[in-house]
Amino acid sequence: MALEIVPRVYWVGAIDWTMRDFHGYRTEAGSTYNAYLILDDKITLIDTVKKGFVPEMLARIRKIVDPEKITYIVSNHVEMDHSGGLAEVVSQVKPEKIFCSPQGKAGLARHFKADWPLVEVKTGSQLSLGHYNLVFLETPMLHWPDSMMTYLKEEQLLFSSDGFGAHLASSARFDDQLPHHPPGYWYELKKYYANILMPMGSLVTKLLKQVVEMGLTFKIIAPDHGLIYRKDPGAIIEAYRRWAAGETEAKALVIYDTMWNSTEMLAQAFTQGMVDAGVEVQLHHLRRTHYSDIVAELLEAGLFLLGSPTLNNGIFPSVGEFLTYLKGLRPKNKAAGAFGSYGWSGQAVGLITEELKAMGLTLAHEGFRVKYIPDPEELDQARALGEKLAREHLRR
Ligand code: FEO
């Protein structure tokens, strides 16, 4: 059923319980596609849902009002998890106007090639619905060029599109309804930021400054994925401030893949050294932990080491895949280094080191290589190096 958030404003979205892959991002807990309905003189739908979920959304709307009575649609974001159902909704609702950003207009035109009543809005544009008033806020590249947010002035409610979202299917709709799993929810929030928004940290910082300048305050933040924040919206804003600024903790990750366990022996020795230094450390095998979970853990880590055996004169495939993914996320404020074993040519460590440098990361060391199987002395060197790097880069 639909759920009233504040008087005459309802959640009417859909829950995707079984989705496990969101364009490569592993979503162990599914997701939601949140859409919102405002009952006013001009009945307005904020965002729609992914294709295939429109009947679920329309069924919720019908519990409140005949969908054909909807006058306006606001499309905050073109990406298909929010606009995939738009064509079906438009054909049923026949809205008077569809509000979107200028880039949204161009994006919707390219996707749907339809003659829709699209109306451009810009930052600061206002729209009266009768009792309620909306203010629009363009958020280009957070995380598509068309992205925008919509603010319901009278309730200080921000419809934040992808911002502040999390991939989590749940029967709870609000942040104060998950008493049994709050740490898990914060992990999903962090994972979402790391995988979707990490490259745009400077734009997040700019947006947070802009909302202060515009005098916008938030009692409720209603994103398009996950829970609605009404208990403590300031907590998620503060988390975004820290993540966008690239603030890190005394935490290290050792990430690796291995062929015949030699690189794994080194990974374990480095990990032990970091444990000995007294920092938080995690060890991740790249074919056992999904890369989207590794980058979630990496977000607040100040140091990581990446290990690869040399295969066919190059980097092991899973390590190369991880590097490609990480490069696109533009991590910052981290020290990093490479290690690995080899049989005869041993190029992987050097190639990874070059990639880490190209990402603008602080090079923690020049690379640590071992031929075939590490002996006890080499393992002790790796342990000692792990301890030294943790002390140098994390113990401030
Ligand atoms: Fe949730 Fe950028 O779509």
mmCIF file of C-alpha atoms and ligand atoms in Angstrom:
data_model
loop_
_atom_site.group_PDB
_atom_site.id
_atom_site.type_symbol
_atom_site.label_atom_id
_atom_site.label_comp_id
_atom_site.label_asym_id
_atom_site.label_seq_id
_atom_site.Cartn_x
_atom_site.Cartn_y
_atom_site.Cartn_z
ATOM 1 C CA MET A 1 0.000 0.000 0.000
ATOM 2 C CA ALA A 2 0.948 3.649 -0.287
ATOM 3 C CA LEU A 3 2.411 5.288 2.778
ATOM 4 C CA GLU A 4 1.823 8.866 3.911
ATOM 5 C CA ILE A 5 5.092 10.649 4.748
ATOM 6 C CA VAL A 6 3.655 14.053 5.638
ATOM 7 C CA PRO A 7 0.055 15.216 5.098
ATOM 8 C CA ARG A 8 -0.959 14.440 1.490
ATOM 9 C CA VAL A 9 2.516 13.325 0.418
ATOM 10 C CA TYR A 10 2.850 9.577 -0.153
ATOM 11 C CA TRP A 11 5.486 6.993 -0.991
ATOM 12 C CA VAL A 12 4.150 5.080 -4.006
ATOM 13 C CA GLY A 13 7.311 3.333 -5.221
ATOM 14 C CA ALA A 14 8.200 -0.292 -5.858
ATOM 15 C CA ILE A 15 10.352 -2.840 -4.063
ATOM 16 C CA ASP A 16 12.789 -4.959 -6.066
ATOM 17 C CA TRP A 17 13.444 -7.790 -3.629
ATOM 18 C CA THR A 18 15.433 -10.050 -5.932
ATOM 19 C CA MET A 19 17.720 -7.723 -7.916
ATOM 20 C CA ARG A 20 21.327 -8.737 -7.233
ATOM 21 C CA ASP A 21 23.223 -6.860 -9.926
ATOM 22 C CA PHE A 22 22.855 -3.153 -10.598
ATOM 23 C CA HIS A 23 24.984 -2.552 -13.712
ATOM 24 C CA GLY A 24 27.846 -4.489 -12.150
ATOM 25 C CA TYR A 25 27.328 -3.318 -8.572
ATOM 26 C CA ARG A 26 26.347 -6.331 -6.459
ATOM 27 C CA THR A 27 23.176 -5.619 -4.495
ATOM 28 C CA GLU A 28 22.895 -8.416 -1.966
ATOM 29 C CA ALA A 29 19.738 -6.901 -0.495
ATOM 30 C CA GLY A 30 17.851 -5.816 -3.645
ATOM 31 C CA SER A 31 16.667 -2.217 -3.918
ATOM 32 C CA THR A 32 13.677 0.061 -4.045
ATOM 33 C CA TYR A 33 12.611 2.511 -6.732
ATOM 34 C CA ASN A 34 10.969 5.221 -4.710
ATOM 35 C CA ALA A 35 8.343 7.454 -6.266
ATOM 36 C CA TYR A 36 6.235 9.997 -4.425
ATOM 37 C CA LEU A 37 2.754 11.380 -4.913
ATOM 38 C CA ILE A 38 1.645 14.834 -3.755
ATOM 39 C CA LEU A 39 -2.103 15.336 -3.429
ATOM 40 C CA ASP A 40 -2.739 19.005 -4.055
ATOM 41 C CA ASP A 41 -4.678 21.181 -6.481
ATOM 42 C CA LYS A 42 -2.161 19.966 -9.044
ATOM 43 C CA ILE A 43 -1.662 16.287 -8.203
ATOM 44 C CA THR A 44 2.012 15.589 -8.798
ATOM 45 C CA LEU A 45 4.078 12.431 -9.160
ATOM 46 C CA ILE A 46 7.766 12.756 -8.253
ATOM 47 C CA ASP A 47 9.744 10.233 -10.318
ATOM 48 C CA THR A 48 8.586 6.864 -11.570
ATOM 49 C CA VAL A 49 10.053 3.364 -11.349
ATOM 50 C CA LYS A 50 12.003 0.846 -13.404
ATOM 51 C CA LYS A 51 10.211 -0.739 -16.350
ATOM 52 C CA GLY A 52 8.276 -3.765 -15.130
ATOM 53 C CA PHE A 53 7.412 -2.156 -11.787
ATOM 54 C CA VAL A 54 4.802 0.306 -13.098
ATOM 55 C CA PRO A 55 1.787 -1.915 -12.190
ATOM 56 C CA GLU A 56 3.066 -2.048 -8.591
ATOM 57 C CA MET A 57 3.403 1.749 -8.475
ATOM 58 C CA LEU A 58 0.026 2.397 -10.139
ATOM 59 C CA ALA A 59 -1.676 -0.010 -7.738
ATOM 60 C CA ARG A 60 -0.321 2.043 -4.851
ATOM 61 C CA ILE A 61 -1.439 5.288 -6.488
ATOM 62 C CA ARG A 62 -4.938 3.896 -7.085
ATOM 63 C CA LYS A 63 -5.348 3.381 -3.339
ATOM 64 C CA ILE A 64 -5.154 7.176 -3.059
ATOM 65 C CA VAL A 65 -6.377 8.632 -6.326
ATOM 66 C CA ASP A 66 -7.202 7.713 -9.899
ATOM 67 C CA PRO A 67 -3.837 7.979 -11.750
ATOM 68 C CA GLU A 68 -5.557 9.869 -14.555
ATOM 69 C CA LYS A 69 -6.053 12.754 -12.106
ATOM 70 C CA ILE A 70 -2.273 13.305 -11.909
ATOM 71 C CA THR A 71 -1.527 16.691 -13.500
ATOM 72 C CA TYR A 72 2.245 16.966 -13.224
ATOM 73 C CA ILE A 73 5.165 14.570 -13.247
ATOM 74 C CA VAL A 74 8.599 15.625 -11.995
ATOM 75 C CA SER A 75 11.439 13.613 -13.523
ATOM 76 C CA ASN A 76 14.501 14.168 -11.360
ATOM 77 C CA HIS A 77 16.708 11.726 -13.260
ATOM 78 C CA VAL A 78 16.741 10.071 -16.669
ATOM 79 C CA GLU A 79 18.459 6.805 -15.686
ATOM 80 C CA MET A 80 16.210 3.874 -16.439
ATOM 81 C CA ASP A 81 15.741 2.683 -12.866
ATOM 82 C CA HIS A 82 13.640 5.851 -12.391
ATOM 83 C CA SER A 83 12.443 6.653 -15.903
ATOM 84 C CA GLY A 84 12.156 3.186 -17.424
ATOM 85 C CA GLY A 85 8.458 3.185 -16.518
ATOM 86 C CA LEU A 86 7.847 6.752 -17.654
ATOM 87 C CA ALA A 87 6.459 5.939 -21.115
ATOM 88 C CA GLU A 88 3.852 3.584 -19.632
ATOM 89 C CA VAL A 89 2.959 6.113 -16.934
ATOM 90 C CA VAL A 90 2.669 9.006 -19.406
ATOM 91 C CA SER A 91 0.398 6.986 -21.676
ATOM 92 C CA GLN A 92 -1.940 6.196 -18.780
ATOM 93 C CA VAL A 93 -1.783 9.520 -16.912
ATOM 94 C CA LYS A 94 -1.513 11.950 -19.840
ATOM 95 C CA PRO A 95 0.080 14.646 -17.661
ATOM 96 C CA GLU A 96 -0.270 18.332 -18.453
ATOM 97 C CA LYS A 97 3.438 18.889 -17.862
ATOM 98 C CA ILE A 98 6.579 16.897 -17.095
ATOM 99 C CA PHE A 99 9.196 18.961 -15.245
ATOM 100 C CA CYS A 100 12.866 18.140 -15.664
ATOM 101 C CA SER A 101 16.263 19.848 -15.925
ATOM 102 C CA PRO A 102 17.470 21.108 -19.323
ATOM 103 C CA GLN A 103 19.767 18.089 -19.596
ATOM 104 C CA GLY A 104 16.865 15.936 -18.447
ATOM 105 C CA LYS A 105 14.804 17.221 -21.343
ATOM 106 C CA ALA A 106 17.578 16.307 -23.769
ATOM 107 C CA GLY A 107 18.090 12.909 -22.108
ATOM 108 C CA LEU A 108 14.395 11.986 -22.059
ATOM 109 C CA ALA A 109 14.091 13.048 -25.696
ATOM 110 C CA ARG A 110 17.007 10.740 -26.639
ATOM 111 C CA HIS A 111 15.660 7.820 -24.649
ATOM 112 C CA PHE A 112 11.980 8.006 -25.562
ATOM 113 C CA LYS A 113 11.816 10.042 -28.791
ATOM 114 C CA ALA A 114 8.279 11.010 -27.792
ATOM 115 C CA ASP A 115 6.277 14.191 -28.038
ATOM 116 C CA TRP A 116 5.835 14.810 -24.336
ATOM 117 C CA PRO A 117 5.013 18.143 -22.622
ATOM 118 C CA LEU A 118 8.509 18.524 -21.141
ATOM 119 C CA VAL A 119 9.130 21.735 -19.190
ATOM 120 C CA GLU A 120 12.664 22.754 -18.215
ATOM 121 C CA VAL A 121 13.349 23.929 -14.679
ATOM 122 C CA LYS A 122 16.575 25.281 -13.253
ATOM 123 C CA THR A 123 18.093 25.729 -9.824
ATOM 124 C CA GLY A 124 15.796 28.021 -7.844
ATOM 125 C CA SER A 125 12.784 27.554 -10.168
ATOM 126 C CA GLN A 126 9.594 27.310 -8.142
ATOM 127 C CA LEU A 127 6.323 25.577 -8.866
ATOM 128 C CA SER A 128 3.091 26.084 -6.938
ATOM 129 C CA LEU A 129 0.853 23.031 -6.647
ATOM 130 C CA GLY A 130 -1.836 24.874 -4.690
ATOM 131 C CA HIS A 131 -1.067 24.452 -1.008
ATOM 132 C CA TYR A 132 2.450 23.130 -1.540
ATOM 133 C CA ASN A 133 5.363 24.748 -3.376
ATOM 134 C CA LEU A 134 8.300 22.965 -5.007
ATOM 135 C CA VAL A 135 11.795 24.365 -5.519
ATOM 136 C CA PHE A 136 14.126 22.667 -7.996
ATOM 137 C CA LEU A 137 17.837 22.154 -7.555
ATOM 138 C CA GLU A 138 19.996 21.021 -10.473
ATOM 139 C CA THR A 139 22.716 18.588 -9.417
ATOM 140 C CA PRO A 140 24.586 17.941 -12.677
ATOM 141 C CA MET A 141 26.868 14.882 -12.594
ATOM 142 C CA LEU A 142 25.402 13.707 -9.299
ATOM 143 C CA HIS A 143 25.553 11.416 -10.949
ATOM 144 C CA TRP A 144 24.297 12.036 -14.523
ATOM 145 C CA PRO A 145 24.264 15.397 -16.339
ATOM 146 C CA ASP A 146 20.476 15.583 -15.996
ATOM 147 C CA SER A 147 20.261 14.872 -12.255
ATOM 148 C CA MET A 148 18.240 17.239 -10.104
ATOM 149 C CA MET A 149 16.508 17.276 -6.731
ATOM 150 C CA THR A 150 13.129 18.690 -5.722
ATOM 151 C CA TYR A 151 12.430 20.452 -2.436
ATOM 152 C CA LEU A 152 8.979 20.659 -0.852
ATOM 153 C CA LYS A 153 9.232 23.981 0.953
ATOM 154 C CA GLU A 154 6.389 23.759 3.447
ATOM 155 C CA GLU A 155 7.594 20.426 4.848
ATOM 156 C CA GLN A 156 11.358 20.992 4.373
ATOM 157 C CA LEU A 157 11.327 17.701 2.502
ATOM 158 C CA LEU A 158 13.985 16.977 -0.106
ATOM 159 C CA PHE A 159 13.235 14.473 -2.862
ATOM 160 C CA SER A 160 16.908 13.739 -3.406
ATOM 161 C CA SER A 161 16.839 11.371 -6.389
ATOM 162 C CA ASP A 162 19.950 9.133 -6.249
ATOM 163 C CA GLY A 163 21.587 11.300 -3.565
ATOM 164 C CA PHE A 164 21.573 9.770 -0.051
ATOM 165 C CA GLY A 165 20.210 6.528 -1.457
ATOM 166 C CA ALA A 166 20.989 2.921 -0.640
ATOM 167 C CA HIS A 167 20.232 -0.331 -2.404
ATOM 168 C CA LEU A 168 18.123 -2.176 0.120
ATOM 169 C CA ALA A 169 14.777 -3.889 -0.315
ATOM 170 C CA SER A 170 12.933 -3.749 2.952
ATOM 171 C CA SER A 171 9.453 -3.655 4.416
ATOM 172 C CA ALA A 172 10.622 -0.565 6.330
ATOM 173 C CA ARG A 173 10.238 2.779 4.593
ATOM 174 C CA PHE A 174 11.789 5.079 7.203
ATOM 175 C CA ASP A 175 15.188 5.159 8.877
ATOM 176 C CA ASP A 176 13.564 4.737 12.299
ATOM 177 C CA GLN A 177 11.866 1.478 11.260
ATOM 178 C CA LEU A 178 15.006 -0.650 11.045
ATOM 179 C CA PRO A 179 15.774 -1.156 14.717
ATOM 180 C CA HIS A 180 17.291 -4.575 14.188
ATOM 181 C CA HIS A 181 19.694 -3.767 11.384
ATOM 182 C CA PRO A 182 20.957 -0.188 11.600
ATOM 183 C CA PRO A 183 24.666 -1.045 11.138
ATOM 184 C CA GLY A 184 23.795 -2.996 7.995
ATOM 185 C CA TYR A 185 21.895 -0.060 6.634
ATOM 186 C CA TRP A 186 24.833 2.271 7.133
ATOM 187 C CA TYR A 187 27.002 -0.209 5.279
ATOM 188 C CA GLU A 188 24.580 -0.102 2.333
ATOM 189 C CA LEU A 189 24.642 3.714 2.390
ATOM 190 C CA LYS A 190 28.425 3.731 2.364
ATOM 191 C CA LYS A 191 28.544 1.123 -0.384
ATOM 192 C CA TYR A 192 26.145 3.169 -2.493
ATOM 193 C CA TYR A 193 28.200 6.348 -2.052
ATOM 194 C CA ALA A 194 31.463 4.524 -2.814
ATOM 195 C CA ASN A 195 30.189 2.816 -5.955
ATOM 196 C CA ILE A 196 28.000 5.577 -7.392
ATOM 197 C CA LEU A 197 29.152 8.936 -6.061
ATOM 198 C CA MET A 198 32.816 8.596 -5.037
ATOM 199 C CA PRO A 199 34.132 10.123 -8.288
ATOM 200 C CA MET A 200 31.983 13.213 -7.733
ATOM 201 C CA GLY A 201 33.143 14.121 -4.222
ATOM 202 C CA SER A 202 33.966 17.721 -5.136
ATOM 203 C CA LEU A 203 30.475 18.179 -6.603
ATOM 204 C CA VAL A 204 28.903 16.769 -3.432
ATOM 205 C CA THR A 205 30.905 19.293 -1.397
ATOM 206 C CA LYS A 206 29.727 22.083 -3.730
ATOM 207 C CA LEU A 207 26.103 20.956 -3.428
ATOM 208 C CA LEU A 208 26.221 20.907 0.369
ATOM 209 C CA LYS A 209 27.593 24.451 0.309
ATOM 210 C CA GLN A 210 24.949 25.540 -2.183
ATOM 211 C CA VAL A 211 22.020 24.304 -0.090
ATOM 212 C CA VAL A 212 23.354 26.315 2.854
ATOM 213 C CA GLU A 213 23.617 29.411 0.632
ATOM 214 C CA MET A 214 20.049 28.867 -0.584
ATOM 215 C CA GLY A 215 18.887 28.618 3.038
ATOM 216 C CA LEU A 216 17.444 25.135 2.551
ATOM 217 C CA THR A 217 17.035 23.026 5.663
ATOM 218 C CA PHE A 218 15.872 19.433 5.704
ATOM 219 C CA LYS A 219 13.462 17.774 8.101
ATOM 220 C CA ILE A 220 13.039 14.812 5.774
ATOM 221 C CA ILE A 221 15.206 13.451 2.970
ATOM 222 C CA ALA A 222 13.393 11.138 0.584
ATOM 223 C CA PRO A 223 15.767 9.468 -1.878
ATOM 224 C CA ASP A 224 14.847 7.290 -4.849
ATOM 225 C CA HIS A 225 16.503 4.195 -3.333
ATOM 226 C CA GLY A 226 16.317 2.826 0.194
ATOM 227 C CA LEU A 227 14.854 4.427 3.282
ATOM 228 C CA ILE A 228 13.406 7.892 3.917
ATOM 229 C CA TYR A 229 15.321 9.849 6.585
ATOM 230 C CA ARG A 230 13.123 11.528 9.164
ATOM 231 C CA LYS A 231 14.854 10.506 12.393
ATOM 232 C CA ASP A 232 18.161 12.234 11.819
ATOM 233 C CA PRO A 233 18.647 13.554 8.267
ATOM 234 C CA GLY A 234 21.644 15.533 9.553
ATOM 235 C CA ALA A 235 23.529 12.273 10.138
ATOM 236 C CA ILE A 236 23.463 11.277 6.468
ATOM 237 C CA ILE A 237 24.396 14.813 5.390
ATOM 238 C CA GLU A 238 27.377 14.719 7.762
ATOM 239 C CA ALA A 239 28.406 11.305 6.397
ATOM 240 C CA TYR A 240 28.270 12.684 2.840
ATOM 241 C CA ARG A 241 30.364 15.675 3.929
ATOM 242 C CA ARG A 242 33.055 13.344 5.308
ATOM 243 C CA TRP A 243 33.020 10.984 2.335
ATOM 244 C CA ALA A 244 33.076 13.839 -0.171
ATOM 245 C CA ALA A 245 36.025 15.424 1.640
ATOM 246 C CA GLY A 246 37.869 12.079 1.418
ATOM 247 C CA GLU A 247 38.292 11.801 5.184
ATOM 248 C CA THR A 248 39.872 8.482 6.124
ATOM 249 C CA GLU A 249 40.395 6.376 9.232
ATOM 250 C CA ALA A 250 43.232 4.258 10.622
ATOM 251 C CA LYS A 251 42.110 1.430 8.389
ATOM 252 C CA ALA A 252 43.978 -0.594 5.759
ATOM 253 C CA LEU A 253 42.921 -3.112 3.143
ATOM 254 C CA VAL A 254 45.031 -5.871 1.651
ATOM 255 C CA ILE A 255 43.435 -6.898 -1.636
ATOM 256 C CA TYR A 256 44.798 -9.721 -3.776
ATOM 257 C CA ASP A 257 44.351 -12.667 -6.051
ATOM 258 C CA THR A 258 46.597 -15.681 -6.183
ATOM 259 C CA MET A 259 47.460 -18.614 -8.453
ATOM 260 C CA TRP A 260 49.380 -21.100 -6.277
ATOM 261 C CA ASN A 261 49.063 -19.301 -2.920
ATOM 262 C CA SER A 262 52.382 -17.424 -2.969
ATOM 263 C CA THR A 263 50.753 -13.994 -3.354
ATOM 264 C CA GLU A 264 48.234 -15.097 -0.737
ATOM 265 C CA MET A 265 51.064 -15.907 1.708
ATOM 266 C CA LEU A 266 52.417 -12.398 1.170
ATOM 267 C CA ALA A 267 48.942 -10.882 1.611
ATOM 268 C CA GLN A 268 48.585 -12.640 4.938
ATOM 269 C CA ALA A 269 52.046 -11.499 6.054
ATOM 270 C CA PHE A 270 51.262 -7.856 5.179
ATOM 271 C CA THR A 271 47.951 -8.168 7.010
ATOM 272 C CA GLN A 272 49.650 -9.525 10.124
ATOM 273 C CA GLY A 273 52.108 -6.607 10.063
ATOM 274 C CA MET A 274 49.223 -4.126 9.981
ATOM 275 C CA VAL A 275 47.490 -5.958 12.830
ATOM 276 C CA ASP A 276 50.770 -5.655 14.760
ATOM 277 C CA ALA A 277 50.703 -1.897 14.112
ATOM 278 C CA GLY A 278 47.324 -1.748 15.841
ATOM 279 C CA VAL A 279 45.232 -0.496 12.921
ATOM 280 C CA GLU A 280 41.991 -1.880 11.549
ATOM 281 C CA VAL A 281 42.808 -4.138 8.607
ATOM 282 C CA GLN A 282 40.793 -6.254 6.187
ATOM 283 C CA LEU A 283 42.036 -8.935 3.791
ATOM 284 C CA HIS A 284 40.066 -9.470 0.571
ATOM 285 C CA HIS A 285 40.510 -12.131 -2.108
ATOM 286 C CA LEU A 286 39.259 -10.641 -5.363
ATOM 287 C CA ARG A 287 37.350 -13.731 -6.431
ATOM 288 C CA ARG A 288 35.709 -14.133 -3.038
ATOM 289 C CA THR A 289 34.707 -10.558 -2.173
ATOM 290 C CA HIS A 290 32.905 -8.630 -4.900
ATOM 291 C CA TYR A 291 34.709 -5.487 -6.026
ATOM 292 C CA SER A 292 31.688 -3.330 -5.156
ATOM 293 C CA ASP A 293 32.034 -4.457 -1.524
ATOM 294 C CA ILE A 294 35.787 -3.904 -1.568
ATOM 295 C CA VAL A 295 35.403 -0.278 -2.699
ATOM 296 C CA ALA A 296 32.786 0.218 0.038
ATOM 297 C CA GLU A 297 35.404 -0.813 2.579
ATOM 298 C CA LEU A 298 38.065 1.210 0.792
ATOM 299 C CA LEU A 299 36.093 4.470 1.032
ATOM 300 C CA GLU A 300 37.289 5.275 4.557
ATOM 301 C CA ALA A 301 40.622 3.404 4.422
ATOM 302 C CA GLY A 302 43.816 5.461 4.389
ATOM 303 C CA LEU A 303 46.026 2.681 3.016
ATOM 304 C CA PHE A 304 45.667 -0.311 0.745
ATOM 305 C CA LEU A 305 47.985 -2.855 -0.800
ATOM 306 C CA LEU A 306 47.109 -4.676 -3.998
ATOM 307 C CA GLY A 307 48.663 -8.048 -4.735
ATOM 308 C CA SER A 308 48.857 -9.936 -8.006
ATOM 309 C CA PRO A 309 50.806 -12.832 -9.414
ATOM 310 C CA THR A 310 52.273 -12.243 -12.875
ATOM 311 C CA LEU A 311 50.329 -14.114 -15.551
ATOM 312 C CA ASN A 312 51.479 -14.082 -19.174
ATOM 313 C CA ASN A 313 53.762 -11.091 -18.446
ATOM 314 C CA GLY A 314 50.889 -9.068 -17.027
ATOM 315 C CA ILE A 315 48.475 -8.438 -14.185
ATOM 316 C CA PHE A 316 46.187 -11.282 -13.092
ATOM 317 C CA PRO A 317 42.734 -10.732 -14.732
ATOM 318 C CA SER A 318 40.702 -10.185 -11.557
ATOM 319 C CA VAL A 319 43.265 -7.640 -10.315
ATOM 320 C CA GLY A 320 43.168 -5.844 -13.670
ATOM 321 C CA GLU A 321 39.373 -5.734 -13.515
ATOM 322 C CA PHE A 322 39.517 -4.267 -10.015
ATOM 323 C CA LEU A 323 42.048 -1.629 -11.085
ATOM 324 C CA THR A 324 39.845 -0.588 -13.997
ATOM 325 C CA TYR A 325 36.833 -0.244 -11.703
ATOM 326 C CA LEU A 326 38.786 1.611 -9.028
ATOM 327 C CA LYS A 327 40.347 4.034 -11.510
ATOM 328 C CA GLY A 328 36.894 5.153 -12.637
ATOM 329 C CA LEU A 329 35.900 5.881 -9.030
ATOM 330 C CA ARG A 330 38.851 8.273 -8.601
ATOM 331 C CA PRO A 331 39.720 7.423 -4.956
ATOM 332 C CA LYS A 332 41.602 10.109 -3.078
ATOM 333 C CA ASN A 333 43.574 10.693 0.118
ATOM 334 C CA LYS A 334 44.974 7.174 0.205
ATOM 335 C CA ALA A 335 48.402 5.589 0.226
ATOM 336 C CA ALA A 336 48.752 2.456 -1.867
ATOM 337 C CA GLY A 337 51.315 -0.105 -2.951
ATOM 338 C CA ALA A 338 51.661 -3.305 -4.937
ATOM 339 C CA PHE A 339 53.029 -6.749 -4.174
ATOM 340 C CA GLY A 340 53.060 -10.181 -5.732
ATOM 341 C CA SER A 341 54.849 -13.349 -6.655
ATOM 342 C CA TYR A 342 56.185 -14.366 -10.038
ATOM 343 C CA GLY A 343 57.957 -17.226 -11.777
ATOM 344 C CA TRP A 344 60.259 -15.677 -14.374
ATOM 345 C CA SER A 345 59.238 -12.266 -15.742
ATOM 346 C CA GLY A 346 57.387 -10.577 -12.840
ATOM 347 C CA GLN A 347 55.872 -7.497 -14.503
ATOM 348 C CA ALA A 348 52.597 -7.374 -12.516
ATOM 349 C CA VAL A 349 53.893 -5.440 -9.497
ATOM 350 C CA GLY A 350 55.474 -2.727 -11.659
ATOM 351 C CA LEU A 351 52.373 -2.413 -13.830
ATOM 352 C CA ILE A 352 50.102 -2.066 -10.804
ATOM 353 C CA THR A 353 52.457 0.503 -9.270
ATOM 354 C CA GLU A 354 52.238 2.593 -12.439
ATOM 355 C CA GLU A 355 48.429 2.417 -12.331
ATOM 356 C CA LEU A 356 48.349 3.490 -8.691
ATOM 357 C CA LYS A 357 50.615 6.446 -9.480
ATOM 358 C CA ALA A 358 48.448 7.409 -12.454
ATOM 359 C CA MET A 359 45.440 7.519 -10.112
ATOM 360 C CA GLY A 360 47.199 10.197 -8.064
ATOM 361 C CA LEU A 361 47.455 8.012 -4.963
ATOM 362 C CA THR A 362 50.381 8.355 -2.564
ATOM 363 C CA LEU A 363 52.823 5.564 -3.329
ATOM 364 C CA ALA A 364 53.418 3.759 -0.034
ATOM 365 C CA HIS A 365 56.388 1.758 -1.352
ATOM 366 C CA GLU A 366 58.000 0.852 -4.660
ATOM 367 C CA GLY A 367 56.573 -2.659 -4.815
ATOM 368 C CA PHE A 368 57.372 -5.979 -3.157
ATOM 369 C CA ARG A 369 58.081 -9.017 -5.351
ATOM 370 C CA VAL A 370 58.958 -12.599 -4.526
ATOM 371 C CA LYS A 371 60.064 -15.318 -6.937
ATOM 372 C CA TYR A 372 57.946 -18.492 -6.805
ATOM 373 C CA ILE A 373 57.346 -19.232 -3.119
ATOM 374 C CA PRO A 374 58.180 -16.775 -0.320
ATOM 375 C CA ASP A 375 60.632 -18.158 2.231
ATOM 376 C CA PRO A 376 60.331 -17.378 5.972
ATOM 377 C CA GLU A 377 62.713 -14.393 5.680
ATOM 378 C CA GLU A 378 60.694 -12.880 2.834
ATOM 379 C CA LEU A 379 57.459 -13.401 4.742
ATOM 380 C CA ASP A 380 58.977 -11.645 7.731
ATOM 381 C CA GLN A 381 60.078 -8.768 5.453
ATOM 382 C CA ALA A 382 56.478 -8.484 4.190
ATOM 383 C CA ARG A 383 55.118 -8.541 7.756
ATOM 384 C CA ALA A 384 57.627 -5.854 8.820
ATOM 385 C CA LEU A 385 56.818 -3.726 5.759
ATOM 386 C CA GLY A 386 53.086 -4.001 6.484
ATOM 387 C CA GLU A 387 53.679 -2.826 10.051
ATOM 388 C CA LYS A 388 55.927 0.043 8.892
ATOM 389 C CA LEU A 389 53.462 1.257 6.245
ATOM 390 C CA ALA A 390 50.549 1.154 8.686
ATOM 391 C CA ARG A 391 52.527 3.144 11.227
ATOM 392 C CA GLU A 392 53.721 5.673 8.624
ATOM 393 C CA HIS A 393 50.416 6.234 6.871
ATOM 394 C CA LEU A 394 47.759 5.518 9.473
ATOM 395 C CA ARG A 395 49.102 6.197 12.960
ATOM 396 C CA ARG A 396 48.935 9.965 13.150
HETATM 397 FE FE1 FEO B 1 19.106 5.299 -9.344
HETATM 398 FE FE2 FEO B 1 21.222 7.016 -11.416
HETATM 399 O O1 FEO B 1 19.791 5.898 -10.974
#
